Structures are given as C-alpha cells and as structure tokens.
Amino acid sequence: MSNRLNLRRRSRPVASLVVIGLAALASYPAALEAQAERIDSPFRWREKGFRVGLFGGYHAANRGRLEFGQGPTSVAGAKMRVRASSPLSLELGATYGTASRWTLDVSGEGGPAIVDTVAAGWLRADAGAQIGLTGARTWNGIHPYGMIGGGFVFGINEGASEALADQALEPFRYDISTAPHIYVGLGFEIFPSEKIGIGFEIRDYLVRVTAPEGYLFSATLDLFEASGAPAPEGTVWGHNPEFGISIWYYF
C-alpha cells in the first residue's frame, strides 16, 4: 500500500514538468513574434505615394556675362508627385517669379552700359523625376532624395524701357521669350503626420539665355571689341541655383 502511494507522489512532479514544458513550447512562436516586432530599425515604409504641394523659395538667377538677363527673385508655385516605383516618383510643377532685368545701351564707345531697370516676370513649367535615396522608406523619419528634370521658362509681365523706345532699337531689346532649361537637385522631407510632409530642396537650373539680335551685328561687335567688353554669344546656358521649401499633402 505504501509503495503505491509513493509511486503516485513521484508521478505528480513529473506530470507538472511535462505540462510546463508543453506550455513553454506553445508560447515560443508568440515570443519570437513579439521579439521580431520589437526590432528597432531606422527605416520605415511610406504607404502613401501620391501628393500635391505648394512651395516658396529664392531663385539666385544668373544674368549672363553681359548681365542683360533676368535677375534674382523670390518664387512660388505648386507641384504634384506620384510614385512610380519604390525609389522613383514623377513630378509636374509650375513656378512664378517676379524678377527684374537691366536694360543695356551697347552703342556707346565706352562699351555696354546699364541705362534702366524693368520688370522681367516669368513662369516656369517643370517635368522631372525624384529618386528616393532610401527607396520609399524614411530613415530616422527623414526621406532624402535626388532630382532631375527639365522644361521651359516663359516671359510674362515683362516691362519695356523708354531708353529703347525708338523703333530703330528694336533689335537691341531683350525678352525672355520661351527658354528651355534642365535641372538637378537634392532634397529631404520630414513628416509631421501621415498625410503631411515638409520638403527642403536646392536645385540648379541650367537656363538658356539668348542675346538680342542687335548684339551680334558686326558694327556692335566692333564696339564691344574697341571698348574691351566681352563679346556677346548668341546663346548661353547659365547656372541658376534655387532654394525652396514645400508643404505636401498625401492622398
């Protein structure tokens, strides 16, 4: 009788250990999953990819070697971007600048001289691509990216100088007309919320500036040479840095 009781007492601890072991095995996958969820990664996936935004900034224009082109100005505009793949987004944008330019008198023996300042407003249309340096993910809450694209600059609200009011001086009048451009840039974006982004960008716009026809007349070129002023070129591509801040809304 006592032997049977001893056997029963010994079996109870063994049974308890078996139950505990089975419970531990059952909870092991859940523990692994919880541990995986707690892995601290600096990268976070951005679900939303389509956004529209407003921006403002400063355009440090290049007037050209003879300085008859449009000058620096504050700028404002709107953009739209849509994600095409993990690192790639496509962009359309429009920008307005209220610049001014200098009117030159190139007929004097002393060389070209600034005789007036007039308005030189312009509208720029851009089409380009944004390449996320971390794909569609943020790194520590920041999304760094590069940009490349091109488009056209259109002269609007351009002023006319009284110094060139004579019809005979028509070939010496400069206008922006329609000028092509290309650009490259770098930027980064931060996200106060899931639907709001704030972007900081710097771009370099390579814009074509075309000299007025009169600047290329042989008599005018002789005046440039005699005065020691740099000879004008028919077409010049100039660097135009631009800094901007954008507010994006994600859909």
JSON list of C-alpha atoms in Angstrom, two decimals:
[
{"chain": "A", "resi": 1, "resn": "MET", "atom": "CA", "xyz": [0.00, 0.00, 0.00]},
{"chain": "A", "resi": 2, "resn": "SER", "atom": "CA", "xyz": [2.74, 2.45, 0.92]},
{"chain": "A", "resi": 3, "resn": "ASN", "atom": "CA", "xyz": [4.61, 1.64, -2.31]},
{"chain": "A", "resi": 4, "resn": "ARG", "atom": "CA", "xyz": [1.58, 2.60, -4.43]},
{"chain": "A", "resi": 5, "resn": "LEU", "atom": "CA", "xyz": [1.28, 5.93, -2.57]},
{"chain": "A", "resi": 6, "resn": "ASN", "atom": "CA", "xyz": [4.95, 6.66, -3.14]},
{"chain": "A", "resi": 7, "resn": "LEU", "atom": "CA", "xyz": [4.59, 5.98, -6.87]},
{"chain": "A", "resi": 8, "resn": "ARG", "atom": "CA", "xyz": [1.63, 8.38, -7.11]},
{"chain": "A", "resi": 9, "resn": "ARG", "atom": "CA", "xyz": [3.56, 11.10, -5.25]},
{"chain": "A", "resi": 10, "resn": "ARG", "atom": "CA", "xyz": [6.56, 10.70, -7.54]},
{"chain": "A", "resi": 11, "resn": "SER", "atom": "CA", "xyz": [4.41, 10.88, -10.72]},
{"chain": "A", "resi": 12, "resn": "ARG", "atom": "CA", "xyz": [2.84, 14.24, -9.81]},
{"chain": "A", "resi": 13, "resn": "PRO", "atom": "CA", "xyz": [6.09, 16.32, -10.18]},
{"chain": "A", "resi": 14, "resn": "VAL", "atom": "CA", "xyz": [6.86, 14.57, -13.47]},
{"chain": "A", "resi": 15, "resn": "ALA", "atom": "CA", "xyz": [3.38, 15.41, -14.80]},
{"chain": "A", "resi": 16, "resn": "SER", "atom": "CA", "xyz": [3.75, 19.02, -13.72]},
{"chain": "A", "resi": 17, "resn": "LEU", "atom": "CA", "xyz": [7.06, 19.34, -15.57]},
{"chain": "A", "resi": 18, "resn": "VAL", "atom": "CA", "xyz": [5.51, 17.88, -18.72]},
{"chain": "A", "resi": 19, "resn": "VAL", "atom": "CA", "xyz": [2.62, 20.40, -18.58]},
{"chain": "A", "resi": 20, "resn": "ILE", "atom": "CA", "xyz": [5.02, 23.30, -18.07]},
{"chain": "A", "resi": 21, "resn": "GLY", "atom": "CA", "xyz": [7.18, 22.14, -20.96]},
{"chain": "A", "resi": 22, "resn": "LEU", "atom": "CA", "xyz": [4.24, 21.87, -23.33]},
{"chain": "A", "resi": 23, "resn": "ALA", "atom": "CA", "xyz": [3.04, 25.34, -22.34]},
{"chain": "A", "resi": 24, "resn": "ALA", "atom": "CA", "xyz": [6.50, 26.76, -22.96]},
{"chain": "A", "resi": 25, "resn": "LEU", "atom": "CA", "xyz": [6.65, 25.16, -26.40]},
{"chain": "A", "resi": 26, "resn": "ALA", "atom": "CA", "xyz": [3.20, 26.53, -27.25]},
{"chain": "A", "resi": 27, "resn": "SER", "atom": "CA", "xyz": [4.17, 30.07, -26.27]},
{"chain": "A", "resi": 28, "resn": "TYR", "atom": "CA", "xyz": [7.57, 30.03, -28.03]},
{"chain": "A", "resi": 29, "resn": "PRO", "atom": "CA", "xyz": [6.31, 31.17, -31.51]},
{"chain": "A", "resi": 30, "resn": "ALA", "atom": "CA", "xyz": [4.39, 34.04, -29.91]},
{"chain": "A", "resi": 31, "resn": "ALA", "atom": "CA", "xyz": [7.53, 35.09, -28.02]},
{"chain": "A", "resi": 32, "resn": "LEU", "atom": "CA", "xyz": [9.56, 35.06, -31.24]},
{"chain": "A", "resi": 33, "resn": "GLU", "atom": "CA", "xyz": [6.91, 37.18, -33.00]},
{"chain": "A", "resi": 34, "resn": "ALA", "atom": "CA", "xyz": [6.86, 39.72, -30.17]},
{"chain": "A", "resi": 35, "resn": "GLN", "atom": "CA", "xyz": [10.65, 39.89, -30.27]},
{"chain": "A", "resi": 36, "resn": "ALA", "atom": "CA", "xyz": [10.59, 40.49, -34.04]},
{"chain": "A", "resi": 37, "resn": "GLU", "atom": "CA", "xyz": [8.09, 43.33, -33.59]},
{"chain": "A", "resi": 38, "resn": "ARG", "atom": "CA", "xyz": [10.42, 44.96, -31.09]},
{"chain": "A", "resi": 39, "resn": "ILE", "atom": "CA", "xyz": [13.37, 45.07, -33.54]},
{"chain": "A", "resi": 40, "resn": "ASP", "atom": "CA", "xyz": [14.39, 48.73, -33.69]},
{"chain": "A", "resi": 41, "resn": "SER", "atom": "CA", "xyz": [15.02, 49.70, -37.34]},
{"chain": "A", "resi": 42, "resn": "PRO", "atom": "CA", "xyz": [15.72, 53.26, -38.52]},
{"chain": "A", "resi": 43, "resn": "PHE", "atom": "CA", "xyz": [13.78, 52.57, -41.75]},
{"chain": "A", "resi": 44, "resn": "ARG", "atom": "CA", "xyz": [10.00, 52.96, -42.07]},
{"chain": "A", "resi": 45, "resn": "TRP", "atom": "CA", "xyz": [7.90, 52.25, -45.16]},
{"chain": "A", "resi": 46, "resn": "ARG", "atom": "CA", "xyz": [5.79, 55.10, -46.57]},
{"chain": "A", "resi": 47, "resn": "GLU", "atom": "CA", "xyz": [2.45, 53.72, -47.69]},
{"chain": "A", "resi": 48, "resn": "LYS", "atom": "CA", "xyz": [1.18, 56.85, -49.44]},
{"chain": "A", "resi": 49, "resn": "GLY", "atom": "CA", "xyz": [2.82, 57.89, -52.70]},
{"chain": "A", "resi": 50, "resn": "PHE", "atom": "CA", "xyz": [0.58, 60.46, -54.43]},
{"chain": "A", "resi": 51, "resn": "ARG", "atom": "CA", "xyz": [0.91, 64.04, -53.19]},
{"chain": "A", "resi": 52, "resn": "VAL", "atom": "CA", "xyz": [0.33, 67.65, -54.15]},
{"chain": "A", "resi": 53, "resn": "GLY", "atom": "CA", "xyz": [2.16, 70.60, -52.66]},
{"chain": "A", "resi": 54, "resn": "LEU", "atom": "CA", "xyz": [2.75, 74.33, -52.51]},
{"chain": "A", "resi": 55, "resn": "PHE", "atom": "CA", "xyz": [6.20, 75.82, -52.23]},
{"chain": "A", "resi": 56, "resn": "GLY", "atom": "CA", "xyz": [8.12, 79.06, -51.96]},
{"chain": "A", "resi": 57, "resn": "GLY", "atom": "CA", "xyz": [11.77, 79.94, -52.18]},
{"chain": "A", "resi": 58, "resn": "TYR", "atom": "CA", "xyz": [14.52, 82.06, -53.66]},
{"chain": "A", "resi": 59, "resn": "HIS", "atom": "CA", "xyz": [15.91, 81.93, -57.19]},
{"chain": "A", "resi": 60, "resn": "ALA", "atom": "CA", "xyz": [19.50, 83.21, -57.40]},
{"chain": "A", "resi": 61, "resn": "ALA", "atom": "CA", "xyz": [19.46, 83.99, -61.11]},
{"chain": "A", "resi": 62, "resn": "ASN", "atom": "CA", "xyz": [22.45, 84.25, -63.42]},
{"chain": "A", "resi": 63, "resn": "ARG", "atom": "CA", "xyz": [22.12, 87.39, -65.55]},
{"chain": "A", "resi": 64, "resn": "GLY", "atom": "CA", "xyz": [24.77, 86.19, -68.01]},
{"chain": "A", "resi": 65, "resn": "ARG", "atom": "CA", "xyz": [28.17, 87.52, -68.94]},
{"chain": "A", "resi": 66, "resn": "LEU", "atom": "CA", "xyz": [26.73, 90.85, -70.18]},
{"chain": "A", "resi": 67, "resn": "GLU", "atom": "CA", "xyz": [24.14, 90.91, -67.36]},
{"chain": "A", "resi": 68, "resn": "PHE", "atom": "CA", "xyz": [21.10, 91.62, -69.52]},
{"chain": "A", "resi": 69, "resn": "GLY", "atom": "CA", "xyz": [19.13, 88.56, -68.36]},
{"chain": "A", "resi": 70, "resn": "GLN", "atom": "CA", "xyz": [16.52, 88.33, -65.63]},
{"chain": "A", "resi": 71, "resn": "GLY", "atom": "CA", "xyz": [17.81, 88.77, -62.08]},
{"chain": "A", "resi": 72, "resn": "PRO", "atom": "CA", "xyz": [17.24, 87.03, -58.73]},
{"chain": "A", "resi": 73, "resn": "THR", "atom": "CA", "xyz": [13.76, 86.83, -57.28]},
{"chain": "A", "resi": 74, "resn": "SER", "atom": "CA", "xyz": [11.54, 85.12, -54.75]},
{"chain": "A", "resi": 75, "resn": "VAL", "atom": "CA", "xyz": [9.48, 82.30, -56.28]},
{"chain": "A", "resi": 76, "resn": "ALA", "atom": "CA", "xyz": [6.26, 80.45, -55.51]},
{"chain": "A", "resi": 77, "resn": "GLY", "atom": "CA", "xyz": [4.41, 77.61, -57.15]},
{"chain": "A", "resi": 78, "resn": "ALA", "atom": "CA", "xyz": [2.72, 74.23, -56.99]},
{"chain": "A", "resi": 79, "resn": "LYS", "atom": "CA", "xyz": [3.83, 70.64, -57.62]},
{"chain": "A", "resi": 80, "resn": "MET", "atom": "CA", "xyz": [2.39, 67.18, -58.00]},
{"chain": "A", "resi": 81, "resn": "ARG", "atom": "CA", "xyz": [4.29, 63.92, -57.48]},
{"chain": "A", "resi": 82, "resn": "VAL", "atom": "CA", "xyz": [3.18, 60.35, -57.99]},
{"chain": "A", "resi": 83, "resn": "ARG", "atom": "CA", "xyz": [5.18, 57.28, -57.00]},
{"chain": "A", "resi": 84, "resn": "ALA", "atom": "CA", "xyz": [6.04, 55.07, -59.98]},
{"chain": "A", "resi": 85, "resn": "SER", "atom": "CA", "xyz": [8.16, 52.53, -58.08]},
{"chain": "A", "resi": 86, "resn": "SER", "atom": "CA", "xyz": [9.87, 52.17, -54.70]},
{"chain": "A", "resi": 87, "resn": "PRO", "atom": "CA", "xyz": [12.65, 54.71, -55.42]},
{"chain": "A", "resi": 88, "resn": "LEU", "atom": "CA", "xyz": [11.07, 56.67, -58.29]},
{"chain": "A", "resi": 89, "resn": "SER", "atom": "CA", "xyz": [8.41, 59.41, -58.28]},
{"chain": "A", "resi": 90, "resn": "LEU", "atom": "CA", "xyz": [7.38, 61.53, -61.27]},
{"chain": "A", "resi": 91, "resn": "GLU", "atom": "CA", "xyz": [6.83, 65.28, -60.86]},
{"chain": "A", "resi": 92, "resn": "LEU", "atom": "CA", "xyz": [4.99, 68.11, -62.60]},
{"chain": "A", "resi": 93, "resn": "GLY", "atom": "CA", "xyz": [5.37, 71.68, -61.36]},
{"chain": "A", "resi": 94, "resn": "ALA", "atom": "CA", "xyz": [4.75, 75.34, -62.15]},
{"chain": "A", "resi": 95, "resn": "THR", "atom": "CA", "xyz": [6.70, 78.27, -60.69]},
{"chain": "A", "resi": 96, "resn": "TYR", "atom": "CA", "xyz": [6.24, 82.03, -60.87]},
{"chain": "A", "resi": 97, "resn": "GLY", "atom": "CA", "xyz": [8.95, 84.65, -60.31]},
{"chain": "A", "resi": 98, "resn": "THR", "atom": "CA", "xyz": [8.68, 88.47, -60.30]},
{"chain": "A", "resi": 99, "resn": "ALA", "atom": "CA", "xyz": [12.21, 89.27, -61.40]},
{"chain": "A", "resi": 100, "resn": "SER", "atom": "CA", "xyz": [13.70, 92.40, -62.94]},
{"chain": "A", "resi": 101, "resn": "ARG", "atom": "CA", "xyz": [16.42, 92.92, -65.55]},
{"chain": "A", "resi": 102, "resn": "TRP", "atom": "CA", "xyz": [18.80, 95.65, -66.62]},
{"chain": "A", "resi": 103, "resn": "THR", "atom": "CA", "xyz": [18.46, 97.44, -69.96]},
{"chain": "A", "resi": 104, "resn": "LEU", "atom": "CA", "xyz": [21.81, 97.93, -71.67]},
{"chain": "A", "resi": 105, "resn": "ASP", "atom": "CA", "xyz": [22.91, 100.62, -74.11]},
{"chain": "A", "resi": 106, "resn": "VAL", "atom": "CA", "xyz": [25.50, 98.92, -76.32]},
{"chain": "A", "resi": 107, "resn": "SER", "atom": "CA", "xyz": [26.00, 101.78, -78.79]},
{"chain": "A", "resi": 108, "resn": "GLY", "atom": "CA", "xyz": [28.44, 103.86, -76.73]},
{"chain": "A", "resi": 109, "resn": "GLU", "atom": "CA", "xyz": [32.17, 103.82, -77.32]},
{"chain": "A", "resi": 110, "resn": "GLY", "atom": "CA", "xyz": [32.72, 103.03, -73.67]},
{"chain": "A", "resi": 111, "resn": "GLY", "atom": "CA", "xyz": [31.04, 99.67, -74.04]},
{"chain": "A", "resi": 112, "resn": "PRO", "atom": "CA", "xyz": [27.69, 98.36, -72.80]},
{"chain": "A", "resi": 113, "resn": "ALA", "atom": "CA", "xyz": [26.19, 100.46, -70.01]},
{"chain": "A", "resi": 114, "resn": "ILE", "atom": "CA", "xyz": [23.12, 99.91, -67.80]},
{"chain": "A", "resi": 115, "resn": "VAL", "atom": "CA", "xyz": [20.56, 102.62, -68.55]},
{"chain": "A", "resi": 116, "resn": "ASP", "atom": "CA", "xyz": [17.35, 101.26, -66.99]},
{"chain": "A", "resi": 117, "resn": "THR", "atom": "CA", "xyz": [15.75, 98.52, -64.88]},
{"chain": "A", "resi": 118, "resn": "VAL", "atom": "CA", "xyz": [12.49, 96.91, -65.98]},
{"chain": "A", "resi": 119, "resn": "ALA", "atom": "CA", "xyz": [10.23, 94.08, -64.86]},
{"chain": "A", "resi": 120, "resn": "ALA", "atom": "CA", "xyz": [11.05, 90.59, -66.10]},
{"chain": "A", "resi": 121, "resn": "GLY", "atom": "CA", "xyz": [8.40, 88.27, -64.68]},
{"chain": "A", "resi": 122, "resn": "TRP", "atom": "CA", "xyz": [8.48, 84.65, -65.75]},
{"chain": "A", "resi": 123, "resn": "LEU", "atom": "CA", "xyz": [6.54, 81.41, -65.46]},
{"chain": "A", "resi": 124, "resn": "ARG", "atom": "CA", "xyz": [8.40, 78.09, -65.39]},
{"chain": "A", "resi": 125, "resn": "ALA", "atom": "CA", "xyz": [6.98, 74.66, -66.24]},
{"chain": "A", "resi": 126, "resn": "ASP", "atom": "CA", "xyz": [8.88, 71.61, -64.94]},
{"chain": "A", "resi": 127, "resn": "ALA", "atom": "CA", "xyz": [8.63, 67.89, -65.57]},
{"chain": "A", "resi": 128, "resn": "GLY", "atom": "CA", "xyz": [11.04, 65.57, -63.82]},
{"chain": "A", "resi": 129, "resn": "ALA", "atom": "CA", "xyz": [11.77, 62.68, -61.52]},
{"chain": "A", "resi": 130, "resn": "GLN", "atom": "CA", "xyz": [12.51, 62.27, -57.82]},
{"chain": "A", "resi": 131, "resn": "ILE", "atom": "CA", "xyz": [14.78, 59.37, -56.87]},
{"chain": "A", "resi": 132, "resn": "GLY", "atom": "CA", "xyz": [14.48, 58.34, -53.22]},
{"chain": "A", "resi": 133, "resn": "LEU", "atom": "CA", "xyz": [17.91, 57.55, -51.79]},
{"chain": "A", "resi": 134, "resn": "THR", "atom": "CA", "xyz": [16.24, 55.16, -49.32]},
{"chain": "A", "resi": 135, "resn": "GLY", "atom": "CA", "xyz": [13.57, 53.95, -51.75]},
{"chain": "A", "resi": 136, "resn": "ALA", "atom": "CA", "xyz": [10.04, 54.52, -50.47]},
{"chain": "A", "resi": 137, "resn": "ARG", "atom": "CA", "xyz": [11.26, 54.37, -46.88]},
{"chain": "A", "resi": 138, "resn": "THR", "atom": "CA", "xyz": [12.27, 57.04, -44.41]},
{"chain": "A", "resi": 139, "resn": "TRP", "atom": "CA", "xyz": [15.49, 56.90, -42.43]},
{"chain": "A", "resi": 140, "resn": "ASN", "atom": "CA", "xyz": [15.04, 58.09, -38.85]},
{"chain": "A", "resi": 141, "resn": "GLY", "atom": "CA", "xyz": [11.95, 59.97, -40.03]},
{"chain": "A", "resi": 142, "resn": "ILE", "atom": "CA", "xyz": [13.77, 61.65, -42.96]},
{"chain": "A", "resi": 143, "resn": "HIS", "atom": "CA", "xyz": [13.39, 60.89, -46.66]},
{"chain": "A", "resi": 144, "resn": "PRO", "atom": "CA", "xyz": [16.45, 62.04, -48.69]},
{"chain": "A", "resi": 145, "resn": "TYR", "atom": "CA", "xyz": [16.23, 62.18, -52.47]},
{"chain": "A", "resi": 146, "resn": "GLY", "atom": "CA", "xyz": [17.76, 63.48, -55.68]},
{"chain": "A", "resi": 147, "resn": "MET", "atom": "CA", "xyz": [16.01, 65.20, -58.61]},
{"chain": "A", "resi": 148, "resn": "ILE", "atom": "CA", "xyz": [16.46, 65.62, -62.34]},
{"chain": "A", "resi": 149, "resn": "GLY", "atom": "CA", "xyz": [14.24, 67.15, -64.98]},
{"chain": "A", "resi": 150, "resn": "GLY", "atom": "CA", "xyz": [13.64, 69.94, -67.47]},
{"chain": "A", "resi": 151, "resn": "GLY", "atom": "CA", "xyz": [11.08, 72.24, -69.01]},
{"chain": "A", "resi": 152, "resn": "PHE", "atom": "CA", "xyz": [10.59, 75.80, -70.23]},
{"chain": "A", "resi": 153, "resn": "VAL", "atom": "CA", "xyz": [10.65, 79.35, -68.87]},
{"chain": "A", "resi": 154, "resn": "PHE", "atom": "CA", "xyz": [8.09, 81.76, -70.35]},
{"chain": "A", "resi": 155, "resn": "GLY", "atom": "CA", "xyz": [8.43, 85.53, -70.09]},
{"chain": "A", "resi": 156, "resn": "ILE", "atom": "CA", "xyz": [5.28, 87.22, -68.69]},
{"chain": "A", "resi": 157, "resn": "ASN", "atom": "CA", "xyz": [4.59, 90.73, -67.41]},
{"chain": "A", "resi": 158, "resn": "GLU", "atom": "CA", "xyz": [7.85, 91.97, -68.93]},
{"chain": "A", "resi": 159, "resn": "GLY", "atom": "CA", "xyz": [8.42, 95.70, -68.82]},
{"chain": "A", "resi": 160, "resn": "ALA", "atom": "CA", "xyz": [9.62, 97.92, -71.65]},
{"chain": "A", "resi": 161, "resn": "SER", "atom": "CA", "xyz": [12.33, 100.54, -71.24]},
{"chain": "A", "resi": 162, "resn": "GLU", "atom": "CA", "xyz": [11.91, 104.09, -72.58]},
{"chain": "A", "resi": 163, "resn": "ALA", "atom": "CA", "xyz": [15.63, 104.04, -73.36]},
{"chain": "A", "resi": 164, "resn": "LEU", "atom": "CA", "xyz": [14.82, 101.63, -76.21]},
{"chain": "A", "resi": 165, "resn": "ALA", "atom": "CA", "xyz": [11.55, 103.27, -77.30]},
{"chain": "A", "resi": 166, "resn": "ASP", "atom": "CA", "xyz": [12.95, 104.21, -80.73]},
{"chain": "A", "resi": 167, "resn": "GLN", "atom": "CA", "xyz": [11.78, 101.64, -83.29]},
{"chain": "A", "resi": 168, "resn": "ALA", "atom": "CA", "xyz": [15.29, 101.51, -84.74]},
{"chain": "A", "resi": 169, "resn": "LEU", "atom": "CA", "xyz": [16.48, 99.99, -81.46]},
{"chain": "A", "resi": 170, "resn": "GLU", "atom": "CA", "xyz": [14.08, 97.04, -81.71]},
{"chain": "A", "resi": 171, "resn": "PRO", "atom": "CA", "xyz": [16.91, 94.54, -82.46]},
{"chain": "A", "resi": 172, "resn": "PHE", "atom": "CA", "xyz": [18.57, 95.50, -79.15]},
{"chain": "A", "resi": 173, "resn": "ARG", "atom": "CA", "xyz": [15.57, 94.72, -76.95]},
{"chain": "A", "resi": 174, "resn": "TYR", "atom": "CA", "xyz": [15.88, 91.60, -74.85]},
{"chain": "A", "resi": 175, "resn": "ASP", "atom": "CA", "xyz": [12.92, 89.43, -73.94]},
{"chain": "A", "resi": 176, "resn": "ILE", "atom": "CA", "xyz": [12.81, 86.10, -72.14]},
{"chain": "A", "resi": 177, "resn": "SER", "atom": "CA", "xyz": [10.53, 84.59, -74.78]},
{"chain": "A", "resi": 178, "resn": "THR", "atom": "CA", "xyz": [10.41, 80.78, -74.35]},
{"chain": "A", "resi": 179, "resn": "ALA", "atom": "CA", "xyz": [13.65, 79.46, -72.92]},
{"chain": "A", "resi": 180, "resn": "PRO", "atom": "CA", "xyz": [14.37, 75.75, -72.31]},
{"chain": "A", "resi": 181, "resn": "HIS", "atom": "CA", "xyz": [16.04, 74.56, -69.11]},
{"chain": "A", "resi": 182, "resn": "ILE", "atom": "CA", "xyz": [17.25, 71.44, -67.34]},
{"chain": "A", "resi": 183, "resn": "TYR", "atom": "CA", "xyz": [17.83, 70.96, -63.62]},
{"chain": "A", "resi": 184, "resn": "VAL", "atom": "CA", "xyz": [19.35, 68.71, -61.00]},
{"chain": "A", "resi": 185, "resn": "GLY", "atom": "CA", "xyz": [18.93, 68.90, -57.24]},
{"chain": "A", "resi": 186, "resn": "LEU", "atom": "CA", "xyz": [18.96, 67.34, -53.81]},
{"chain": "A", "resi": 187, "resn": "GLY", "atom": "CA", "xyz": [16.42, 67.47, -51.00]},
{"chain": "A", "resi": 188, "resn": "PHE", "atom": "CA", "xyz": [14.94, 65.80, -47.98]},
{"chain": "A", "resi": 189, "resn": "GLU", "atom": "CA", "xyz": [11.48, 65.55, -46.45]},
{"chain": "A", "resi": 190, "resn": "ILE", "atom": "CA", "xyz": [10.19, 65.21, -42.89]},
{"chain": "A", "resi": 191, "resn": "PHE", "atom": "CA", "xyz": [6.70, 64.08, -41.85]},
{"chain": "A", "resi": 192, "resn": "PRO", "atom": "CA", "xyz": [4.79, 65.79, -39.03]},
{"chain": "A", "resi": 193, "resn": "SER", "atom": "CA", "xyz": [1.90, 63.39, -39.75]},
{"chain": "A", "resi": 194, "resn": "GLU", "atom": "CA", "xyz": [0.97, 60.53, -42.09]},
{"chain": "A", "resi": 195, "resn": "LYS", "atom": "CA", "xyz": [-0.57, 62.94, -44.63]},
{"chain": "A", "resi": 196, "resn": "ILE", "atom": "CA", "xyz": [1.70, 65.98, -44.28]},
{"chain": "A", "resi": 197, "resn": "GLY", "atom": "CA", "xyz": [5.29, 66.31, -45.48]},
{"chain": "A", "resi": 198, "resn": "ILE", "atom": "CA", "xyz": [7.70, 69.26, -45.40]},
{"chain": "A", "resi": 199, "resn": "GLY", "atom": "CA", "xyz": [10.41, 69.24, -48.05]},
{"chain": "A", "resi": 200, "resn": "PHE", "atom": "CA", "xyz": [13.65, 71.24, -48.28]},
{"chain": "A", "resi": 201, "resn": "GLU", "atom": "CA", "xyz": [15.32, 71.39, -51.69]},
{"chain": "A", "resi": 202, "resn": "ILE", "atom": "CA", "xyz": [18.18, 73.01, -53.54]},
{"chain": "A", "resi": 203, "resn": "ARG", "atom": "CA", "xyz": [18.20, 72.87, -57.33]},
{"chain": "A", "resi": 204, "resn": "ASP", "atom": "CA", "xyz": [20.47, 74.14, -60.08]},
{"chain": "A", "resi": 205, "resn": "TYR", "atom": "CA", "xyz": [18.54, 75.30, -63.14]},
{"chain": "A", "resi": 206, "resn": "LEU", "atom": "CA", "xyz": [20.59, 75.45, -66.32]},
{"chain": "A", "resi": 207, "resn": "VAL", "atom": "CA", "xyz": [18.64, 78.02, -68.36]},
{"chain": "A", "resi": 208, "resn": "ARG", "atom": "CA", "xyz": [19.28, 79.11, -71.93]},
{"chain": "A", "resi": 209, "resn": "VAL", "atom": "CA", "xyz": [19.62, 82.88, -72.44]},
{"chain": "A", "resi": 210, "resn": "THR", "atom": "CA", "xyz": [19.53, 84.23, -76.00]},
{"chain": "A", "resi": 211, "resn": "ALA", "atom": "CA", "xyz": [21.18, 87.56, -76.81]},
{"chain": "A", "resi": 212, "resn": "PRO", "atom": "CA", "xyz": [19.17, 90.17, -78.76]},
{"chain": "A", "resi": 213, "resn": "GLU", "atom": "CA", "xyz": [19.86, 90.11, -82.48]},
{"chain": "A", "resi": 214, "resn": "GLY", "atom": "CA", "xyz": [21.40, 93.59, -82.46]},
{"chain": "A", "resi": 215, "resn": "TYR", "atom": "CA", "xyz": [24.15, 92.47, -80.08]},
{"chain": "A", "resi": 216, "resn": "LEU", "atom": "CA", "xyz": [25.51, 90.26, -82.89]},
{"chain": "A", "resi": 217, "resn": "PHE", "atom": "CA", "xyz": [25.64, 92.92, -85.63]},
{"chain": "A", "resi": 218, "resn": "SER", "atom": "CA", "xyz": [29.17, 93.39, -86.94]},
{"chain": "A", "resi": 219, "resn": "ALA", "atom": "CA", "xyz": [29.15, 97.09, -86.01]},
{"chain": "A", "resi": 220, "resn": "THR", "atom": "CA", "xyz": [28.08, 96.24, -82.46]},
{"chain": "A", "resi": 221, "resn": "LEU", "atom": "CA", "xyz": [30.75, 93.56, -82.14]},
{"chain": "A", "resi": 222, "resn": "ASP", "atom": "CA", "xyz": [33.34, 96.14, -83.24]},
{"chain": "A", "resi": 223, "resn": "LEU", "atom": "CA", "xyz": [32.16, 98.43, -80.43]},
{"chain": "A", "resi": 224, "resn": "PHE", "atom": "CA", "xyz": [32.47, 95.60, -77.92]},
{"chain": "A", "resi": 225, "resn": "GLU", "atom": "CA", "xyz": [36.00, 94.87, -79.11]},
{"chain": "A", "resi": 226, "resn": "ALA", "atom": "CA", "xyz": [37.06, 98.52, -79.06]},
{"chain": "A", "resi": 227, "resn": "SER", "atom": "CA", "xyz": [35.79, 99.02, -75.50]},
{"chain": "A", "resi": 228, "resn": "GLY", "atom": "CA", "xyz": [37.33, 95.80, -74.20]},
{"chain": "A", "resi": 229, "resn": "ALA", "atom": "CA", "xyz": [33.94, 94.46, -73.15]},
{"chain": "A", "resi": 230, "resn": "PRO", "atom": "CA", "xyz": [33.33, 90.71, -73.52]},
{"chain": "A", "resi": 231, "resn": "ALA", "atom": "CA", "xyz": [31.84, 89.79, -76.86]},
{"chain": "A", "resi": 232, "resn": "PRO", "atom": "CA", "xyz": [28.25, 88.53, -76.64]},
{"chain": "A", "resi": 233, "resn": "GLU", "atom": "CA", "xyz": [27.32, 84.98, -77.57]},
{"chain": "A", "resi": 234, "resn": "GLY", "atom": "CA", "xyz": [24.14, 84.14, -79.40]},
{"chain": "A", "resi": 235, "resn": "THR", "atom": "CA", "xyz": [23.06, 81.52, -76.85]},
{"chain": "A", "resi": 236, "resn": "VAL", "atom": "CA", "xyz": [24.42, 80.92, -73.36]},
{"chain": "A", "resi": 237, "resn": "TRP", "atom": "CA", "xyz": [23.44, 78.32, -70.77]},
{"chain": "A", "resi": 238, "resn": "GLY", "atom": "CA", "xyz": [23.79, 79.68, -67.23]},
{"chain": "A", "resi": 239, "resn": "HIS", "atom": "CA", "xyz": [23.56, 78.10, -63.77]},
{"chain": "A", "resi": 240, "resn": "ASN", "atom": "CA", "xyz": [20.68, 79.39, -61.62]},
{"chain": "A", "resi": 241, "resn": "PRO", "atom": "CA", "xyz": [20.63, 77.97, -58.05]},
{"chain": "A", "resi": 242, "resn": "GLU", "atom": "CA", "xyz": [17.27, 77.84, -56.30]},
{"chain": "A", "resi": 243, "resn": "PHE", "atom": "CA", "xyz": [16.33, 77.00, -52.70]},
{"chain": "A", "resi": 244, "resn": "GLY", "atom": "CA", "xyz": [12.75, 76.08, -51.82]},
{"chain": "A", "resi": 245, "resn": "ILE", "atom": "CA", "xyz": [10.53, 74.78, -49.03]},
{"chain": "A", "resi": 246, "resn": "SER", "atom": "CA", "xyz": [7.46, 72.68, -49.92]},
{"chain": "A", "resi": 247, "resn": "ILE", "atom": "CA", "xyz": [4.37, 71.66, -47.96]},
{"chain": "A", "resi": 248, "resn": "TRP", "atom": "CA", "xyz": [3.00, 68.33, -49.24]},
{"chain": "A", "resi": 249, "resn": "TYR", "atom": "CA", "xyz": [-0.39, 66.72, -48.73]},
{"chain": "A", "resi": 250, "resn": "TYR", "atom": "CA", "xyz": [-0.51, 62.94, -49.26]},
{"chain": "A", "resi": 251, "resn": "PHE", "atom": "CA", "xyz": [-3.57, 61.09, -50.54]}
]
